[in-house]
Amino acid sequence: MLTIILSPLFFLTALALFGAGAIGSLFLQKNDKVTNWWSNSFAVLGTALGLCFSSAAIYAGKEYDFMIGSSPFSLLSFSFHVDLLSSFFIFAISLIGVFCSVYAFGYVTHYYGKYQLGTLGFFYNILFLSLFLVVSSANALFFLIAWELMSIASYFLVVYDRNDPANIKAGSLYLVMTYVGTAFIILAFLFLYKYTGSFDFSAIASGIALVPQSVKNAIFIFALIGFGIKAGIIPLHIWLPAAHPAAPSHVSALMSGVMIKTGIYMMMRLFLDILQPVPLWWGETVLVIGAVSSLLGVLYALTEHDIKRLLAYHSIENIGIILLGLGSALIFYTLGVPSLALLSFIAALFHTINHAIFKSLLFLSAGSVINEVHTKNMEEYGGLIKYMPSTALFFLIGSMAISALPPLNGFFSEWLTYQSLFQGITSFHYSLRWIFVLAASSLVFTGGLALMCFAKAFGAIFLARPRSGEVLHAKESAMPMRVAMGLLSIVTIFFGIFSGYVTRFLEQIAASLDIFHTTTSFVSVTPKLGLLLTDGFARVSAPVILGFFAVVFGIVVISVRFLVNRKQKIVVGKTWDCGTTLGPRMEITSTGFARSIILVFKSVLKPSLQREVRYHDEQSRYFSHSGKVSMHVIDMYQQYFYEPINTMINGLSLRVKNIQGGNINVYISYIFIALIISLYVVL
Amino acid sequence: MDLFFLLTQIILVPSVAPLAVGIIKKIKARLQNRDGASVLQPYSDLRKLFYKDEVVSSDASWIFRAAPYVVFGVTIIAGASIPLFSSFSSTHLMSDMLVIVYTLAIGTFFLALAGMDVGSAFGGFGSSREMTLSALAEGGFIFSLLTIAIMTGTADLFTISGNTLFFDGQYLIPTILAFSGFFIILLAETARFPFDNPATHLELTMIHEAMILEYSGKKLALMEWASANKLVIFFMLGANVFFPIGLAASESVGALIIGLSAFFLKLGVFAAIIAVIESVMAKFRFFRLPDLLIVSFILNAVAIGLIYL
């Protein structure tokens, strides 16, 4: 059995299933129900195969190189290289993919009769196909084809709900940004081709010594921009909070959970594998970008009252945390401490999979809520825990995981990231130490602010009284959706409790990179499934934490509820509010909740407040008739980064327009001049 | 022996926590020229609350009902995992500084949710303020512990408390700076002056009391007790992480007696300091509090810099 699963054919079957799912949905699109079943069944099957294949490959430690067909061009080959890092990402994609597709069975029913489900099924399956190809291709041109396929499929999914003009706008922004990114990626690959003479990743890696350092630096910057746009690093993130909310929720989960991770995958692949050895400042740059992205990501999340935008900003934050791990790995490796580099790399990988799990859980539960309340605005929710109890529980588990509360999975990957940053502080001198102090402090504040943000989100969505009539009609979501969210919650808990096992596998995956072949990791797994740093600096054990929690909570609940004052009567009364009428207006809103922290960070967030009051009598101005307050947060990047670029390009275009005289003789003279110049250059 | 030790650790914090509150109240009363209630009064208060009936809001969900158990349980767990009277530990598995910090954060999270759950104007604002302060306090909290962890080369709180590096000339100043930073966090996390006024229910100032306003009976008792526990936890972190004196280093009876007496002495000293601070200074305006928390963080950053001088 294992040999069948471990053959490349198994992987290709998964790809074929996605293909069949995609094409089939187009043919079946007359019937919504059949299309739903067809497209999502194939997605579930394909990702299930991917899950089996990748877990078997990781378990057996097997790597593959294979090729399908031959291409008409000598530089392009449809070759695959599936090493353990690729398998890890295939695992992440498949794991999230399975649950998102199960969820989709119930979720897409609300599109019945509204939109063509065939196109949704088509692009959804194509997205899976391209995600698989992106992380497994071994040729840069093949990779670019897969990358473009992924961008286009996700673009069409973003604009799927096309009746809302905001979605079309978000889609266009995404398309523009993603093409800017691709342009930089192509440049990076062309430079590599120029010096190594090949587009094959393995040939590039073996010929990397031929690339001069200055060119390598340029490649680093191009790759950082190109893949950074996809990953959503600040300040290249602007498409992310616009596009993720626009897509259908199971697609948002997929995009936030795994699609942006393909950017991270390529950064890992290039910086740790192909382009090694790398100079110190690369790692420093990645570390600083990680610190800035995580802190600003969570700050902007706090200002949001659109639930999906809030989650999208948290993706930026978590990408930042992953980059903290990756950046320290680069620094440690360059400075000759590979065991610490391995620790940091494990932390980055662990956070990658953890974020994929809890972020898709959060997006799916947010999707269920939106599906019932028909708005993404958290101010119109409230009290949903009584109408959607299971969804509330799943969202709570996701919130606790993303806020790194033990013993859920987020805590252990952040713990590892902390440890690598702490090691950075103690190991190095002067400037480098302060970079690590900066990174650690950004992670510390990010943790606190994320906790606050999810207290706000959970409170505003599920607690207190309903703030709009829609909530009163909300029902618990359909069975497939609850199953998907429930299983994801279990996975969240599982990855926390068995963080020891997970770390062991991640170590195996990380050690498969050439640079870590002979490295022993700085973190070891103790017999009690705890994690222990080699120098004994810190240790943690998930099963012990869980056991301790269970025993103490058990004792407390039993003794307080059943031993002390058993005759206690509980009366249900109204909330005390100084005798005023209790209305939804008495509760705190998500804007109100975050207002004080926004004012604390007013130098970064630049909040503005405008009041308009209309009075009964304009002359006396004693009795106000109605009032309006509008609060905004100015987007700094928009103002200081994108606006100037925009103005510059517009200005330049105006200048260029001058050569367009409209006179045909002038144009002919242009052609003549161009001809002369090119002849001069060529001869 | 291990089990005995663990049980002592679990029981010690909740059993002395009301006493700590009582001492603070007594000293404050004396400073105000009042006689004040007995130092044992908080025990009677808890007993009274445990035997009262309860009123629960009709808007409350299971979060409101579960939160007191979580908040209280978390303080028991944290209290059992830090050095109280000894610097040896049977497990070493829960005493990592990050585990303690994030375990306490679970309590804060549920406290804030409980405040929002009943939908009163007070609870929501209490939660918002509490989360704002605790988010900003996290930097100073982790970094003050980190300073000591870097000095001693371990993040395990028990191992840290077995160390006497602090009195080396080189480490004295960083320790004092880190402790000053920590002390600010102590005041913030335990809802004391100048961050919060534990004695009033005035809506303009309250943070912690606003969140538990809807609680009564057993659940209120748990919440009050939990906040008293948190006070002792922070006292002991302050004493045993930064200036570990008098802790029992071995399991001998003599050392344990010294350790326990030192524990009570430290409790008294910290309670007295808090009482004096509350008597001589006013509460700060809410928007000045972040400055104080950032000062705490900067003190710790400076301390880390000084370690390597």
PDB file of N, CA, C and O in Angstrom, chain A residues 386 404 406 415 418 426 433 441 444 452 463-465 537-539 544 560-561 564-565 568-569 571-573 575-576 586 588 593 596, chain B residues 50-59 69 93-94 96 102 106 113 117-119 121 124 128 132 138-139 155 214 218 297 301 308:
ATOM      1  N   LYS A 386     -25.758  32.733  20.968  1.00  0.00           N
ATOM      2  CA  LYS A 386     -26.987  32.021  21.310  1.00  0.00           C
ATOM      3  C   LYS A 386     -27.670  31.442  20.076  1.00  0.00           C
ATOM      4  O   LYS A 386     -28.435  30.499  20.172  1.00  0.00           O
ATOM      5  N   ALA A 404      -2.040  32.749  20.472  1.00  0.00           N
ATOM      6  CA  ALA A 404      -0.937  31.997  21.085  1.00  0.00           C
ATOM      7  C   ALA A 404      -1.201  31.645  22.538  1.00  0.00           C
ATOM      8  O   ALA A 404      -0.320  31.750  23.382  1.00  0.00           O
ATOM      9  N   PRO A 406      -1.672  28.889  25.364  1.00  0.00           N
ATOM     10  CA  PRO A 406      -1.409  27.464  25.520  1.00  0.00           C
ATOM     11  C   PRO A 406      -2.690  26.748  25.934  1.00  0.00           C
ATOM     12  O   PRO A 406      -3.551  27.384  26.556  1.00  0.00           O
ATOM     13  N   TRP A 415       6.376  30.134  20.537  1.00  0.00           N
ATOM     14  CA  TRP A 415       7.392  29.834  21.549  1.00  0.00           C
ATOM     15  C   TRP A 415       8.734  29.559  20.877  1.00  0.00           C
ATOM     16  O   TRP A 415       9.771  30.084  21.284  1.00  0.00           O
ATOM     17  N   TYR A 418      10.080  32.792  19.528  1.00  0.00           N
ATOM     18  CA  TYR A 418      10.661  33.545  20.639  1.00  0.00           C
ATOM     19  C   TYR A 418      12.047  33.017  20.972  1.00  0.00           C
ATOM     20  O   TYR A 418      12.995  33.782  21.144  1.00  0.00           O
ATOM     21  N   THR A 426      21.242  36.744  22.728  1.00  0.00           N
ATOM     22  CA  THR A 426      22.369  36.352  23.578  1.00  0.00           C
ATOM     23  C   THR A 426      23.612  36.006  22.774  1.00  0.00           C
ATOM     24  O   THR A 426      24.714  36.056  23.302  1.00  0.00           O
ATOM     25  N   ARG A 433      22.580  42.399  17.806  1.00  0.00           N
ATOM     26  CA  ARG A 433      21.780  42.108  18.991  1.00  0.00           C
ATOM     27  C   ARG A 433      20.552  43.010  19.036  1.00  0.00           C
ATOM     28  O   ARG A 433      19.455  42.561  19.331  1.00  0.00           O
ATOM     29  N   SER A 441      10.825  42.414  20.500  1.00  0.00           N
ATOM     30  CA  SER A 441       9.825  43.302  21.088  1.00  0.00           C
ATOM     31  C   SER A 441       8.620  43.422  20.173  1.00  0.00           C
ATOM     32  O   SER A 441       7.488  43.501  20.658  1.00  0.00           O
ATOM     33  N   VAL A 444       6.561  40.444  20.902  1.00  0.00           N
ATOM     34  CA  VAL A 444       5.909  40.544  22.208  1.00  0.00           C
ATOM     35  C   VAL A 444       4.650  41.405  22.114  1.00  0.00           C
ATOM     36  O   VAL A 444       3.564  41.009  22.535  1.00  0.00           O
ATOM     37  N   MET A 452      -5.885  41.208  22.188  1.00  0.00           N
ATOM     38  CA  MET A 452      -6.890  42.250  22.297  1.00  0.00           C
ATOM     39  C   MET A 452      -7.818  42.230  21.088  1.00  0.00           C
ATOM     40  O   MET A 452      -9.038  42.344  21.207  1.00  0.00           O
ATOM     41  N   LEU A 463     -20.975  38.036  21.470  1.00  0.00           N
ATOM     42  CA  LEU A 463     -21.446  38.288  22.826  1.00  0.00           C
ATOM     43  C   LEU A 463     -22.456  39.431  22.881  1.00  0.00           C
ATOM     44  O   LEU A 463     -22.714  40.100  21.886  1.00  0.00           O
ATOM     45  N   ALA A 464     -23.004  39.626  24.071  1.00  0.00           N
ATOM     46  CA  ALA A 464     -23.988  40.674  24.344  1.00  0.00           C
ATOM     47  C   ALA A 464     -25.267  40.469  23.532  1.00  0.00           C
ATOM     48  O   ALA A 464     -25.577  39.349  23.149  1.00  0.00           O
ATOM     49  N   ARG A 465     -25.953  41.569  23.237  1.00  0.00           N
ATOM     50  CA  ARG A 465     -27.244  41.445  22.571  1.00  0.00           C
ATOM     51  C   ARG A 465     -27.119  41.763  21.081  1.00  0.00           C
ATOM     52  O   ARG A 465     -26.226  42.508  20.678  1.00  0.00           O
ATOM     53  N   PHE A 537      18.134  26.480  27.936  1.00  0.00           N
ATOM     54  CA  PHE A 537      17.602  27.811  28.208  1.00  0.00           C
ATOM     55  C   PHE A 537      16.109  27.746  28.535  1.00  0.00           C
ATOM     56  O   PHE A 537      15.643  28.418  29.434  1.00  0.00           O
ATOM     57  N   ALA A 538      15.393  26.935  27.795  1.00  0.00           N
ATOM     58  CA  ALA A 538      13.950  26.905  28.016  1.00  0.00           C
ATOM     59  C   ALA A 538      13.402  25.553  27.633  1.00  0.00           C
ATOM     60  O   ALA A 538      13.981  24.835  26.812  1.00  0.00           O
ATOM     61  N   ARG A 539      12.299  25.204  28.235  1.00  0.00           N
ATOM     62  CA  ARG A 539      11.624  23.982  27.854  1.00  0.00           C
ATOM     63  C   ARG A 539      10.126  24.155  28.052  1.00  0.00           C
ATOM     64  O   ARG A 539       9.666  24.972  28.851  1.00  0.00           O
ATOM     65  N   VAL A 544       2.019  18.073  29.363  1.00  0.00           N
ATOM     66  CA  VAL A 544       2.038  18.439  30.775  1.00  0.00           C
ATOM     67  C   VAL A 544       1.125  19.638  31.024  1.00  0.00           C
ATOM     68  O   VAL A 544       0.336  19.656  31.969  1.00  0.00           O
ATOM     69  N   VAL A 560     -16.159  23.880  43.466  1.00  0.00           N
ATOM     70  CA  VAL A 560     -16.987  25.076  43.616  1.00  0.00           C
ATOM     71  C   VAL A 560     -18.450  24.793  43.288  1.00  0.00           C
ATOM     72  O   VAL A 560     -19.354  25.261  43.967  1.00  0.00           O
ATOM     73  N   ARG A 561     -18.674  23.987  42.283  1.00  0.00           N
ATOM     74  CA  ARG A 561     -20.069  23.765  41.878  1.00  0.00           C
ATOM     75  C   ARG A 561     -20.781  22.771  42.773  1.00  0.00           C
ATOM     76  O   ARG A 561     -21.960  22.923  43.068  1.00  0.00           O
ATOM     77  N   VAL A 564     -19.239  23.286  47.492  1.00  0.00           N
ATOM     78  CA  VAL A 564     -19.558  24.480  48.273  1.00  0.00           C
ATOM     79  C   VAL A 564     -20.996  24.911  47.989  1.00  0.00           C
ATOM     80  O   VAL A 564     -21.378  25.050  46.832  1.00  0.00           O
ATOM     81  N   ASN A 565     -21.782  25.105  49.030  1.00  0.00           N
ATOM     82  CA  ASN A 565     -23.110  25.714  48.899  1.00  0.00           C
ATOM     83  C   ASN A 565     -23.926  25.123  47.754  1.00  0.00           C
ATOM     84  O   ASN A 565     -24.243  25.789  46.774  1.00  0.00           O
ATOM     85  N   GLN A 568     -27.383  26.666  46.484  1.00  0.00           N
ATOM     86  CA  GLN A 568     -27.433  28.009  45.911  1.00  0.00           C
ATOM     87  C   GLN A 568     -28.509  28.134  44.827  1.00  0.00           C
ATOM     88  O   GLN A 568     -28.654  27.242  43.981  1.00  0.00           O
ATOM     89  N   LYS A 569     -29.274  29.234  44.897  1.00  0.00           N
ATOM     90  CA  LYS A 569     -30.287  29.487  43.868  1.00  0.00           C
ATOM     91  C   LYS A 569     -29.714  30.480  42.858  1.00  0.00           C
ATOM     92  O   LYS A 569     -29.006  31.414  43.229  1.00  0.00           O
ATOM     93  N   VAL A 571     -30.888  33.162  40.077  1.00  0.00           N
ATOM     94  CA  VAL A 571     -32.007  33.906  39.527  1.00  0.00           C
ATOM     95  C   VAL A 571     -31.538  34.558  38.237  1.00  0.00           C
ATOM     96  O   VAL A 571     -30.433  35.082  38.173  1.00  0.00           O
ATOM     97  N   VAL A 572     -32.381  34.510  37.213  1.00  0.00           N
ATOM     98  CA  VAL A 572     -32.022  35.198  35.979  1.00  0.00           C
ATOM     99  C   VAL A 572     -32.669  36.572  35.996  1.00  0.00           C
ATOM    100  O   VAL A 572     -33.868  36.697  36.212  1.00  0.00           O
ATOM    101  N   GLY A 573     -31.850  37.589  35.819  1.00  0.00           N
ATOM    102  CA  GLY A 573     -32.382  38.944  35.849  1.00  0.00           C
ATOM    103  C   GLY A 573     -31.868  39.736  34.676  1.00  0.00           C
ATOM    104  O   GLY A 573     -31.191  39.209  33.802  1.00  0.00           O
ATOM    105  N   THR A 575     -29.560  42.730  32.922  1.00  0.00           N
ATOM    106  CA  THR A 575     -28.290  43.389  33.160  1.00  0.00           C
ATOM    107  C   THR A 575     -28.533  44.750  33.802  1.00  0.00           C
ATOM    108  O   THR A 575     -29.448  45.467  33.398  1.00  0.00           O
ATOM    109  N   TRP A 576     -27.728  45.084  34.791  1.00  0.00           N
ATOM    110  CA  TRP A 576     -27.904  46.366  35.458  1.00  0.00           C
ATOM    111  C   TRP A 576     -27.238  47.469  34.659  1.00  0.00           C
ATOM    112  O   TRP A 576     -26.059  47.375  34.310  1.00  0.00           O
ATOM    113  N   MET A 586     -26.365  50.291  24.180  1.00  0.00           N
ATOM    114  CA  MET A 586     -25.624  50.339  25.432  1.00  0.00           C
ATOM    115  C   MET A 586     -24.359  49.479  25.385  1.00  0.00           C
ATOM    116  O   MET A 586     -23.479  49.639  26.200  1.00  0.00           O
ATOM    117  N   ILE A 588     -20.813  47.770  24.019  1.00  0.00           N
ATOM    118  CA  ILE A 588     -19.639  48.318  23.346  1.00  0.00           C
ATOM    119  C   ILE A 588     -19.612  47.803  21.900  1.00  0.00           C
ATOM    120  O   ILE A 588     -20.061  46.698  21.622  1.00  0.00           O
ATOM    121  N   PHE A 593     -14.377  49.536  21.180  1.00  0.00           N
ATOM    122  CA  PHE A 593     -13.439  48.680  21.897  1.00  0.00           C
ATOM    123  C   PHE A 593     -12.002  49.020  21.535  1.00  0.00           C
ATOM    124  O   PHE A 593     -11.115  49.045  22.376  1.00  0.00           O
ATOM    125  N   SER A 596      -9.429  53.167  22.190  1.00  0.00           N
ATOM    126  CA  SER A 596      -8.363  53.656  23.072  1.00  0.00           C
ATOM    127  C   SER A 596      -6.989  53.214  22.571  1.00  0.00           C
ATOM    128  O   SER A 596      -6.034  53.988  22.619  1.00  0.00           O
TER     129      SER A 596
ATOM    130  N   PHE B  50     -19.614  33.021  48.848  1.00  0.00           N
ATOM    131  CA  PHE B  50     -19.825  31.637  48.419  1.00  0.00           C
ATOM    132  C   PHE B  50     -21.192  31.127  48.858  1.00  0.00           C
ATOM    133  O   PHE B  50     -21.753  30.238  48.243  1.00  0.00           O
ATOM    134  N   TYR B  51     -21.722  31.674  49.931  1.00  0.00           N
ATOM    135  CA  TYR B  51     -23.004  31.172  50.421  1.00  0.00           C
ATOM    136  C   TYR B  51     -24.178  32.042  50.012  1.00  0.00           C
ATOM    137  O   TYR B  51     -25.283  31.885  50.509  1.00  0.00           O
ATOM    138  N   LYS B  52     -23.947  32.975  49.087  1.00  0.00           N
ATOM    139  CA  LYS B  52     -25.068  33.796  48.631  1.00  0.00           C
ATOM    140  C   LYS B  52     -25.692  33.195  47.374  1.00  0.00           C
ATOM    141  O   LYS B  52     -25.047  32.458  46.639  1.00  0.00           O
ATOM    142  N   ASP B  53     -26.941  33.567  47.137  1.00  0.00           N
ATOM    143  CA  ASP B  53     -27.564  33.198  45.870  1.00  0.00           C
ATOM    144  C   ASP B  53     -27.014  34.101  44.773  1.00  0.00           C
ATOM    145  O   ASP B  53     -26.349  35.085  45.047  1.00  0.00           O
ATOM    146  N   GLU B  54     -27.345  33.723  43.538  1.00  0.00           N
ATOM    147  CA  GLU B  54     -26.759  34.462  42.426  1.00  0.00           C
ATOM    148  C   GLU B  54     -27.814  35.075  41.532  1.00  0.00           C
ATOM    149  O   GLU B  54     -28.888  34.496  41.365  1.00  0.00           O
ATOM    150  N   VAL B  55     -27.481  36.202  40.934  1.00  0.00           N
ATOM    151  CA  VAL B  55     -28.307  36.749  39.860  1.00  0.00           C
ATOM    152  C   VAL B  55     -27.456  36.735  38.603  1.00  0.00           C
ATOM    153  O   VAL B  55     -26.336  37.244  38.613  1.00  0.00           O
ATOM    154  N   VAL B  56     -27.969  36.128  37.561  1.00  0.00           N
ATOM    155  CA  VAL B  56     -27.236  36.085  36.297  1.00  0.00           C
ATOM    156  C   VAL B  56     -28.067  36.801  35.257  1.00  0.00           C
ATOM    157  O   VAL B  56     -29.294  36.639  35.213  1.00  0.00           O
ATOM    158  N   SER B  57     -27.409  37.603  34.425  1.00  0.00           N
ATOM    159  CA  SER B  57     -28.129  38.374  33.421  1.00  0.00           C
ATOM    160  C   SER B  57     -28.746  37.458  32.375  1.00  0.00           C
ATOM    161  O   SER B  57     -28.176  36.420  32.018  1.00  0.00           O
ATOM    162  N   SER B  58     -29.905  37.862  31.881  1.00  0.00           N
ATOM    163  CA  SER B  58     -30.555  37.055  30.844  1.00  0.00           C
ATOM    164  C   SER B  58     -29.785  37.125  29.530  1.00  0.00           C
ATOM    165  O   SER B  58     -29.982  36.305  28.647  1.00  0.00           O
ATOM    166  N   ASP B  59     -28.916  38.114  29.395  1.00  0.00           N
ATOM    167  CA  ASP B  59     -28.123  38.224  28.165  1.00  0.00           C
ATOM    168  C   ASP B  59     -26.867  37.366  28.214  1.00  0.00           C
ATOM    169  O   ASP B  59     -26.182  37.221  27.214  1.00  0.00           O
ATOM    170  N   TYR B  69     -14.462  30.266  36.434  1.00  0.00           N
ATOM    171  CA  TYR B  69     -13.679  29.048  36.649  1.00  0.00           C
ATOM    172  C   TYR B  69     -12.355  29.129  35.904  1.00  0.00           C
ATOM    173  O   TYR B  69     -11.308  28.740  36.422  1.00  0.00           O
ATOM    174  N   LEU B  93       8.446  21.696  34.133  1.00  0.00           N
ATOM    175  CA  LEU B  93       7.845  21.670  32.804  1.00  0.00           C
ATOM    176  C   LEU B  93       6.841  22.797  32.595  1.00  0.00           C
ATOM    177  O   LEU B  93       6.495  23.132  31.489  1.00  0.00           O
ATOM    178  N   MET B  94       6.359  23.382  33.658  1.00  0.00           N
ATOM    179  CA  MET B  94       5.385  24.467  33.524  1.00  0.00           C
ATOM    180  C   MET B  94       6.014  25.805  33.851  1.00  0.00           C
ATOM    181  O   MET B  94       5.372  26.833  33.757  1.00  0.00           O
ATOM    182  N   ASP B  96       8.398  27.609  32.603  1.00  0.00           N
ATOM    183  CA  ASP B  96       9.003  28.469  31.593  1.00  0.00           C
ATOM    184  C   ASP B  96       8.312  29.827  31.628  1.00  0.00           C
ATOM    185  O   ASP B  96       7.097  29.908  31.787  1.00  0.00           O
ATOM    186  N   TYR B 102       1.772  33.556  29.111  1.00  0.00           N
ATOM    187  CA  TYR B 102       0.632  33.284  28.235  1.00  0.00           C
ATOM    188  C   TYR B 102      -0.489  32.558  28.970  1.00  0.00           C
ATOM    189  O   TYR B 102      -1.649  32.655  28.577  1.00  0.00           O
ATOM    190  N   ILE B 106      -4.546  33.863  29.285  1.00  0.00           N
ATOM    191  CA  ILE B 106      -5.839  33.177  29.119  1.00  0.00           C
ATOM    192  C   ILE B 106      -6.857  33.786  30.073  1.00  0.00           C
ATOM    193  O   ILE B 106      -8.005  34.057  29.702  1.00  0.00           O
ATOM    194  N   LEU B 113     -13.781  38.853  27.917  1.00  0.00           N
ATOM    195  CA  LEU B 113     -14.981  38.340  27.243  1.00  0.00           C
ATOM    196  C   LEU B 113     -16.174  38.370  28.182  1.00  0.00           C
ATOM    197  O   LEU B 113     -17.290  38.735  27.790  1.00  0.00           O
ATOM    198  N   ASP B 117     -19.855  40.125  27.751  1.00  0.00           N
ATOM    199  CA  ASP B 117     -20.927  39.174  27.484  1.00  0.00           C
ATOM    200  C   ASP B 117     -22.302  39.678  27.896  1.00  0.00           C
ATOM    201  O   ASP B 117     -23.296  39.405  27.234  1.00  0.00           O
ATOM    202  N   VAL B 118     -22.382  40.403  29.022  1.00  0.00           N
ATOM    203  CA  VAL B 118     -23.701  40.787  29.500  1.00  0.00           C
ATOM    204  C   VAL B 118     -24.239  42.033  28.808  1.00  0.00           C
ATOM    205  O   VAL B 118     -25.398  42.389  28.984  1.00  0.00           O
ATOM    206  N   GLY B 119     -23.384  42.695  28.017  1.00  0.00           N
ATOM    207  CA  GLY B 119     -23.872  43.797  27.205  1.00  0.00           C
ATOM    208  C   GLY B 119     -24.186  45.058  27.978  1.00  0.00           C
ATOM    209  O   GLY B 119     -25.008  45.856  27.557  1.00  0.00           O
ATOM    210  N   ALA B 121     -22.931  48.789  29.499  1.00  0.00           N
ATOM    211  CA  ALA B 121     -21.970  49.781  29.018  1.00  0.00           C
ATOM    212  C   ALA B 121     -20.679  49.715  29.822  1.00  0.00           C
ATOM    213  O   ALA B 121     -19.593  49.955  29.297  1.00  0.00           O
ATOM    214  N   GLY B 124     -18.243  46.435  28.834  1.00  0.00           N
ATOM    215  CA  GLY B 124     -17.542  46.568  27.574  1.00  0.00           C
ATOM    216  C   GLY B 124     -16.362  47.506  27.681  1.00  0.00           C
ATOM    217  O   GLY B 124     -15.261  47.208  27.227  1.00  0.00           O
ATOM    218  N   SER B 128     -12.383  46.783  27.256  1.00  0.00           N
ATOM    219  CA  SER B 128     -11.551  47.511  26.307  1.00  0.00           C
ATOM    220  C   SER B 128     -10.318  48.076  27.009  1.00  0.00           C
ATOM    221  O   SER B 128      -9.191  47.961  26.518  1.00  0.00           O
ATOM    222  N   THR B 132      -6.439  46.956  26.471  1.00  0.00           N
ATOM    223  CA  THR B 132      -5.477  47.964  26.033  1.00  0.00           C
ATOM    224  C   THR B 132      -4.250  47.940  26.929  1.00  0.00           C
ATOM    225  O   THR B 132      -3.102  47.883  26.460  1.00  0.00           O
ATOM    226  N   GLU B 138       2.384  43.682  28.072  1.00  0.00           N
ATOM    227  CA  GLU B 138       3.047  42.435  27.714  1.00  0.00           C
ATOM    228  C   GLU B 138       4.528  42.650  27.405  1.00  0.00           C
ATOM    229  O   GLU B 138       5.378  41.832  27.762  1.00  0.00           O
ATOM    230  N   GLY B 139       4.837  43.790  26.744  1.00  0.00           N
ATOM    231  CA  GLY B 139       6.234  44.071  26.398  1.00  0.00           C
ATOM    232  C   GLY B 139       7.107  44.137  27.635  1.00  0.00           C
ATOM    233  O   GLY B 139       8.136  43.465  27.729  1.00  0.00           O
ATOM    234  N   ALA B 155      15.421  30.285  31.061  1.00  0.00           N
ATOM    235  CA  ALA B 155      14.119  30.925  31.162  1.00  0.00           C
ATOM    236  C   ALA B 155      13.229  30.185  32.150  1.00  0.00           C
ATOM    237  O   ALA B 155      12.053  30.491  32.278  1.00  0.00           O
ATOM    238  N   GLU B 214     -21.321  42.476  36.895  1.00  0.00           N
ATOM    239  CA  GLU B 214     -22.552  41.686  36.832  1.00  0.00           C
ATOM    240  C   GLU B 214     -22.471  40.408  37.656  1.00  0.00           C
ATOM    241  O   GLU B 214     -23.431  39.664  37.747  1.00  0.00           O
ATOM    242  N   LYS B 218     -21.170  32.930  44.184  1.00  0.00           N
ATOM    243  CA  LYS B 218     -19.964  32.115  43.997  1.00  0.00           C
ATOM    244  C   LYS B 218     -19.055  32.669  42.910  1.00  0.00           C
ATOM    245  O   LYS B 218     -17.844  32.690  43.041  1.00  0.00           O
ATOM    246  N   PHE B 297       8.896  49.129  29.474  1.00  0.00           N
ATOM    247  CA  PHE B 297       9.544  48.394  28.389  1.00  0.00           C
ATOM    248  C   PHE B 297      10.937  48.949  28.110  1.00  0.00           C
ATOM    249  O   PHE B 297      11.899  48.194  27.941  1.00  0.00           O
ATOM    250  N   ALA B 301      14.686  47.286  28.111  1.00  0.00           N
ATOM    251  CA  ALA B 301      15.586  47.286  26.962  1.00  0.00           C
ATOM    252  C   ALA B 301      16.957  47.816  27.381  1.00  0.00           C
ATOM    253  O   ALA B 301      17.997  47.266  27.007  1.00  0.00           O
ATOM    254  N   TYR B 308      25.446  43.499  28.859  1.00  0.00           N
ATOM    255  CA  TYR B 308      26.587  43.184  28.014  1.00  0.00           C
ATOM    256  C   TYR B 308      27.677  44.229  28.070  1.00  0.00           C
ATOM    257  O   TYR B 308      28.599  44.205  27.282  1.00  0.00           O
TER     258      TYR B 308
END
